[in-house]
PDB file of C-alpha atoms in Angstrom:
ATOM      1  CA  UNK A   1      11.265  24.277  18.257  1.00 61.00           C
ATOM      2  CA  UNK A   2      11.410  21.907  15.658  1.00 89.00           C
ATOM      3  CA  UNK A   3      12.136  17.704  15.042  1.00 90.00           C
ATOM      4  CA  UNK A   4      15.969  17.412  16.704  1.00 95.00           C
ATOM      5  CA  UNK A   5      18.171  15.529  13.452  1.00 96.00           C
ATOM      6  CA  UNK A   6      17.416  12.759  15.488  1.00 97.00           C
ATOM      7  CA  UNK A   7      13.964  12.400  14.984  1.00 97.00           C
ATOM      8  CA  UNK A   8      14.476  13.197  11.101  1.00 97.00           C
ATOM      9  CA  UNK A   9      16.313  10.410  10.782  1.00 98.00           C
ATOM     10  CA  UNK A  10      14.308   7.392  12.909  1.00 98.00           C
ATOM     11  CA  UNK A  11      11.223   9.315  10.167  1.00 98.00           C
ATOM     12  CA  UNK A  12      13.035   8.800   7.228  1.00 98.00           C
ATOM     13  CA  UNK A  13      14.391   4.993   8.262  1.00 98.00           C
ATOM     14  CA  UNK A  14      10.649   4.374   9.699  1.00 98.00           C
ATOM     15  CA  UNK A  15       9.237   5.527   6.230  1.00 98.00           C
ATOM     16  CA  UNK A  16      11.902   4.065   4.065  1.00 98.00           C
ATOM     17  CA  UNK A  17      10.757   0.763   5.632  1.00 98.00           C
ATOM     18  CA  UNK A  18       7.135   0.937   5.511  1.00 98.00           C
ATOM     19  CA  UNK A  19       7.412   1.949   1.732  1.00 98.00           C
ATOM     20  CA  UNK A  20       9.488  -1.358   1.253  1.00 98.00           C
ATOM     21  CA  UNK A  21       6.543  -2.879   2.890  1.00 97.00           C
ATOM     22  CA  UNK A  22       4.247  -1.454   0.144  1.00 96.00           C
ATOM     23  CA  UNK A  23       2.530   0.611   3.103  1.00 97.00           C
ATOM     24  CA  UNK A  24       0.223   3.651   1.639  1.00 96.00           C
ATOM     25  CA  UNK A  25      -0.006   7.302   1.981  1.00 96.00           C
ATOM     26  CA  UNK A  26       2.898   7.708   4.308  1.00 98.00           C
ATOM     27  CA  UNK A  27       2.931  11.229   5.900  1.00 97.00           C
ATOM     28  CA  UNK A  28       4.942  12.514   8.585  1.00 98.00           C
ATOM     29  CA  UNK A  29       4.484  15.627  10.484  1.00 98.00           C
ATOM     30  CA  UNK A  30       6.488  17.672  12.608  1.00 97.00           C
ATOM     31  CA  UNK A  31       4.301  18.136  16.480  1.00 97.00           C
ATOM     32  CA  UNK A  32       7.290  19.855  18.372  1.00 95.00           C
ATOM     33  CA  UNK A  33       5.932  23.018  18.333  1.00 94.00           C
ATOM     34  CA  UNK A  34       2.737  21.575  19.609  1.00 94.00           C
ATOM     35  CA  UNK A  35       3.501  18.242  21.604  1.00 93.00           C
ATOM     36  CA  UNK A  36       5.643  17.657  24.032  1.00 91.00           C
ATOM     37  CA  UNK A  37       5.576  14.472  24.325  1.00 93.00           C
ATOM     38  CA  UNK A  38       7.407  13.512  20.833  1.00 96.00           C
ATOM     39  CA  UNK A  39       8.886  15.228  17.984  1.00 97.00           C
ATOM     40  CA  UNK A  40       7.313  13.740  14.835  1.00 98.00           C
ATOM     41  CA  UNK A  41       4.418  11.484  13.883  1.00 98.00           C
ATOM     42  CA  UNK A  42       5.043   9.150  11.054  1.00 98.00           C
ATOM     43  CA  UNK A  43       1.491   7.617   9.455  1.00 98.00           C
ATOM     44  CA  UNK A  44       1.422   4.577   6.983  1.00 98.00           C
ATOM     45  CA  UNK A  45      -1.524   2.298   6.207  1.00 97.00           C
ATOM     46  CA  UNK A  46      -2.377  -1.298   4.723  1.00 96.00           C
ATOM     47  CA  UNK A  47      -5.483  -2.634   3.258  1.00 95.00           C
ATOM     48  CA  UNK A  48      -5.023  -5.516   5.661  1.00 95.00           C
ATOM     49  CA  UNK A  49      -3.954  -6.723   8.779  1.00 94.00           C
ATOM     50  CA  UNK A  50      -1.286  -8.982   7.867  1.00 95.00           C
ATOM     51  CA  UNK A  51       0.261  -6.206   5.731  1.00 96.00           C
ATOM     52  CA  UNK A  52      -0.323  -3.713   8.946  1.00 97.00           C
ATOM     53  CA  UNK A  53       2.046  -6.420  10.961  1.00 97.00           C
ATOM     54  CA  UNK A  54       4.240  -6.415   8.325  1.00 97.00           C
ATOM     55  CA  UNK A  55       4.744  -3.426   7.826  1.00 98.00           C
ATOM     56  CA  UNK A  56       5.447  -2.626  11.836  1.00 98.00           C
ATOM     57  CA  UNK A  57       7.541  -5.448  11.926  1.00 97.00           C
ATOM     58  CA  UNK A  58       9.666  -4.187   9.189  1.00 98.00           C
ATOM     59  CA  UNK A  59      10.220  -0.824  10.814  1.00 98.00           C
ATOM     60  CA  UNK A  60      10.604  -1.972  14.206  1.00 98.00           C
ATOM     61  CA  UNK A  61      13.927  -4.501  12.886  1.00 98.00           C
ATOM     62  CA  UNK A  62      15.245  -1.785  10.651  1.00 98.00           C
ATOM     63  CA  UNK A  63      15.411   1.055  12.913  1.00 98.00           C
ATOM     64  CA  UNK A  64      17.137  -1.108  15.570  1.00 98.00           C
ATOM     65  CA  UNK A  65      19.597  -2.876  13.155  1.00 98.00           C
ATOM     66  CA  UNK A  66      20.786   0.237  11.483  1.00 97.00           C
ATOM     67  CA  UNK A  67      19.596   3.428  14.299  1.00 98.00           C
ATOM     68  CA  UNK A  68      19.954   1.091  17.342  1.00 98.00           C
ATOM     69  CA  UNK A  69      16.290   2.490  18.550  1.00 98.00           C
ATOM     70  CA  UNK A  70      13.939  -0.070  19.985  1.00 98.00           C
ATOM     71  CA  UNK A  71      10.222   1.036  20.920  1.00 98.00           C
ATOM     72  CA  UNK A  72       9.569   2.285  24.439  1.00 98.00           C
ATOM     73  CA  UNK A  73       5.922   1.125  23.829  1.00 96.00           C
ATOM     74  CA  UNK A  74       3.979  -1.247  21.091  1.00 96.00           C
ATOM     75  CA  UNK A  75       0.502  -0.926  21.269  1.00 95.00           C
ATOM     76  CA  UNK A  76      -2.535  -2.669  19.270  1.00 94.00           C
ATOM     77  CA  UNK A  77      -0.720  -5.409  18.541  1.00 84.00           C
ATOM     78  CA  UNK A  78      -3.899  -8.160  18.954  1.00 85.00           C
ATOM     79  CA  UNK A  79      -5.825  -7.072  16.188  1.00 85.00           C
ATOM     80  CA  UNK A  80      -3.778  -5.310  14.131  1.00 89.00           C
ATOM     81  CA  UNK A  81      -6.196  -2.236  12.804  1.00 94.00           C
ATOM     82  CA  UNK A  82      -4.044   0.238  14.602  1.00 96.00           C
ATOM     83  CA  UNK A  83      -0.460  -0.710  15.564  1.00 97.00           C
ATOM     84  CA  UNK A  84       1.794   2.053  17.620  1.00 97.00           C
ATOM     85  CA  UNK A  85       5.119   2.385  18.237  1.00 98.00           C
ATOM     86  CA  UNK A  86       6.784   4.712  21.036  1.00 98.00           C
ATOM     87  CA  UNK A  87       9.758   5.423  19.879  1.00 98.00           C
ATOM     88  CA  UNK A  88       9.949   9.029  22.400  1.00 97.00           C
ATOM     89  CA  UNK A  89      11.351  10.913  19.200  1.00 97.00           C
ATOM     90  CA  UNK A  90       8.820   9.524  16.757  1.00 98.00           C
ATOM     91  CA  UNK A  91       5.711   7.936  17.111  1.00 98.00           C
ATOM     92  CA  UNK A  92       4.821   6.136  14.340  1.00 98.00           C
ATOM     93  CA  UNK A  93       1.235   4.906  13.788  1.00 98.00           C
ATOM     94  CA  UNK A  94       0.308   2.119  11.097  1.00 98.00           C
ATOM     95  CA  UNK A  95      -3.068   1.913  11.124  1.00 97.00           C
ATOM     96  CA  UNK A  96      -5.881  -0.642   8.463  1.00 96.00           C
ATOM     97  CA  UNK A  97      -7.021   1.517   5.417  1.00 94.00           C
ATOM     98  CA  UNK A  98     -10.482   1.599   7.064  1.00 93.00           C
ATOM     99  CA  UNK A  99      -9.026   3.304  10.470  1.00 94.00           C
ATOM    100  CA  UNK A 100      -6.807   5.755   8.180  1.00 95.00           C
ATOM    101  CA  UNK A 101      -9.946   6.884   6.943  1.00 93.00           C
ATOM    102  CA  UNK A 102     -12.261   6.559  10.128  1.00 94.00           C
ATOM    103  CA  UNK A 103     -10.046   8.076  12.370  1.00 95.00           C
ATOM    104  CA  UNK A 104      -8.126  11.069  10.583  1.00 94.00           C
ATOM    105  CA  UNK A 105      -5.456  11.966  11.777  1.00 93.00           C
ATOM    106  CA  UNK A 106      -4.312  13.978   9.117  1.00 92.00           C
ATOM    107  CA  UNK A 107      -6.756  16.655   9.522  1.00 93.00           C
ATOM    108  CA  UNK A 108      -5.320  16.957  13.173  1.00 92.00           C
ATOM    109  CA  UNK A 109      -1.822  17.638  12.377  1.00 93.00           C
ATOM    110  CA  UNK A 110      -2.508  19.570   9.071  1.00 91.00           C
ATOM    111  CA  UNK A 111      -1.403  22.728  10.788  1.00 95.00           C
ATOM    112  CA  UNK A 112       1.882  21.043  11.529  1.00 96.00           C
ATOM    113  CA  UNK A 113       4.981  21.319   9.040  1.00 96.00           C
ATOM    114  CA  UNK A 114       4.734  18.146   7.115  1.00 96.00           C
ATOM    115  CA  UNK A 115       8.917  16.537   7.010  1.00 97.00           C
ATOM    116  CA  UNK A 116      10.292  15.435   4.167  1.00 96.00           C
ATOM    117  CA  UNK A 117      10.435  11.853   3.576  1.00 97.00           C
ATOM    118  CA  UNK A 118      12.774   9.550   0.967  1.00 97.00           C
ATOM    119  CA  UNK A 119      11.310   8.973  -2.469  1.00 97.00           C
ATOM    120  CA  UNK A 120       9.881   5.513  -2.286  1.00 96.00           C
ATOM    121  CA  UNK A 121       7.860   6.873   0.820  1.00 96.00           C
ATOM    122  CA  UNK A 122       6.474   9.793  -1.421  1.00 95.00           C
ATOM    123  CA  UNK A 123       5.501   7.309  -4.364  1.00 95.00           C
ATOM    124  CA  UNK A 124       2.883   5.902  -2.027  1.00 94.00           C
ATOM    125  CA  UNK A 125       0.619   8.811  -1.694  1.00 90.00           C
ATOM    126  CA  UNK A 126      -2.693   8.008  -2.960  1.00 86.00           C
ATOM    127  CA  UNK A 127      -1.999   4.365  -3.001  1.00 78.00           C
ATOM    128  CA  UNK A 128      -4.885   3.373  -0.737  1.00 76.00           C
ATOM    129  CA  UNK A 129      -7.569   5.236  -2.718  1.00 77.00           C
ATOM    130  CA  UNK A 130      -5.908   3.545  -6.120  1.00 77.00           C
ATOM    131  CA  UNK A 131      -6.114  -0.321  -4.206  1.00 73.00           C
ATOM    132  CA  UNK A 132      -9.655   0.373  -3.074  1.00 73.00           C
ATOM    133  CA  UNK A 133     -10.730   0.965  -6.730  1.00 77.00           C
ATOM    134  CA  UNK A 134      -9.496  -2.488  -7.536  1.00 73.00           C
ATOM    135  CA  UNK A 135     -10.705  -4.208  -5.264  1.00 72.00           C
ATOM    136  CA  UNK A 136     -14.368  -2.436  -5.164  1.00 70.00           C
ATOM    137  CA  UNK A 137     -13.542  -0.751  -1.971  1.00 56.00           C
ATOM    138  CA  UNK A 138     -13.852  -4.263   0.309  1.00 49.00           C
ATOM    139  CA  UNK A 139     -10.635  -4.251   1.264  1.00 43.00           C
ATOM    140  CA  UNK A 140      -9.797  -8.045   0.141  1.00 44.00           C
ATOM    141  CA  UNK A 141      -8.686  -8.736   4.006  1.00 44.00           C
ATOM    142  CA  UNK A 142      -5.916 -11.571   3.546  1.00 43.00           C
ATOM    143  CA  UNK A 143      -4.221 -10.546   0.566  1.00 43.00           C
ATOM    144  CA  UNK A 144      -0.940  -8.293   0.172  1.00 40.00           C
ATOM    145  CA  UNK A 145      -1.444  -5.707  -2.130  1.00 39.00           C
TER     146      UNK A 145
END
């Protein structure tokens, strides 16, 4: 089994809007074949909180103003290190630079077939190693990158 067009498409609006959000290292993998829950998990990170929200915010209005799809479930909302959205289809999971790293997920799902995502959502890979080199790797909580 693999993502239904469906799920391709809330991936690609998801990404399209974290990018716009200046979100890093956007990935998204297909889990079909080994979830059943969802289809495909879409990661994104920001080297602060306010940028997290942002970033979530701007994905959750896009994908209902032009996909119609509203979350089923937001979690991690209060403080903003790891925001989820439920979207059944997609999950997509914006998470601080310093959970990205703690936390992994990429090295779970690197067995599963990685989807292809627009240009501007490609462009951002290796963004949060490049912003932790200028800011000496403290993160600079408070400012957008």
């Amino acid at each position: 089994m693999t993502a239904t067009d469906r799920s391709i498409e809330l991936v690609n609006a998801a990404a399209q809007a974290a990018a716009d959000r200046l979100a890093h290292d956007i990935i998204a993998y297909d889990v079909s074949d080994v979830l059943s829950i969802t289809d495909a998990f879409l990661l994104a990170s920001a080297p602060n909180d306010r940028q997290v929200k942002s970033i979530v915010d701007e994905i959750e209005e896009r994908l209902l103003k032009e996909l119609g799809a509203k979350p089923v479930r937001r979690e991690g909302d209060r403080d903003a290190r790891w925001i989820l959205l439920d979207y059944v289809d997609i999950v997509v999971h914006v998470q601080h630079s310093e959970e990205r790293v703690f936390y992994a997920l990429e090295r779970l799902w690197k067995d599963c077939p990685e989807l292809p995502l627009p240009e501007d959502a490609l462009k951002t890979r290796g963004k949060a190693a490049e912003h932790a080199a200028l800011t000496g790797a403290d993160g600079a909580d408070g400012e957008l990158s």
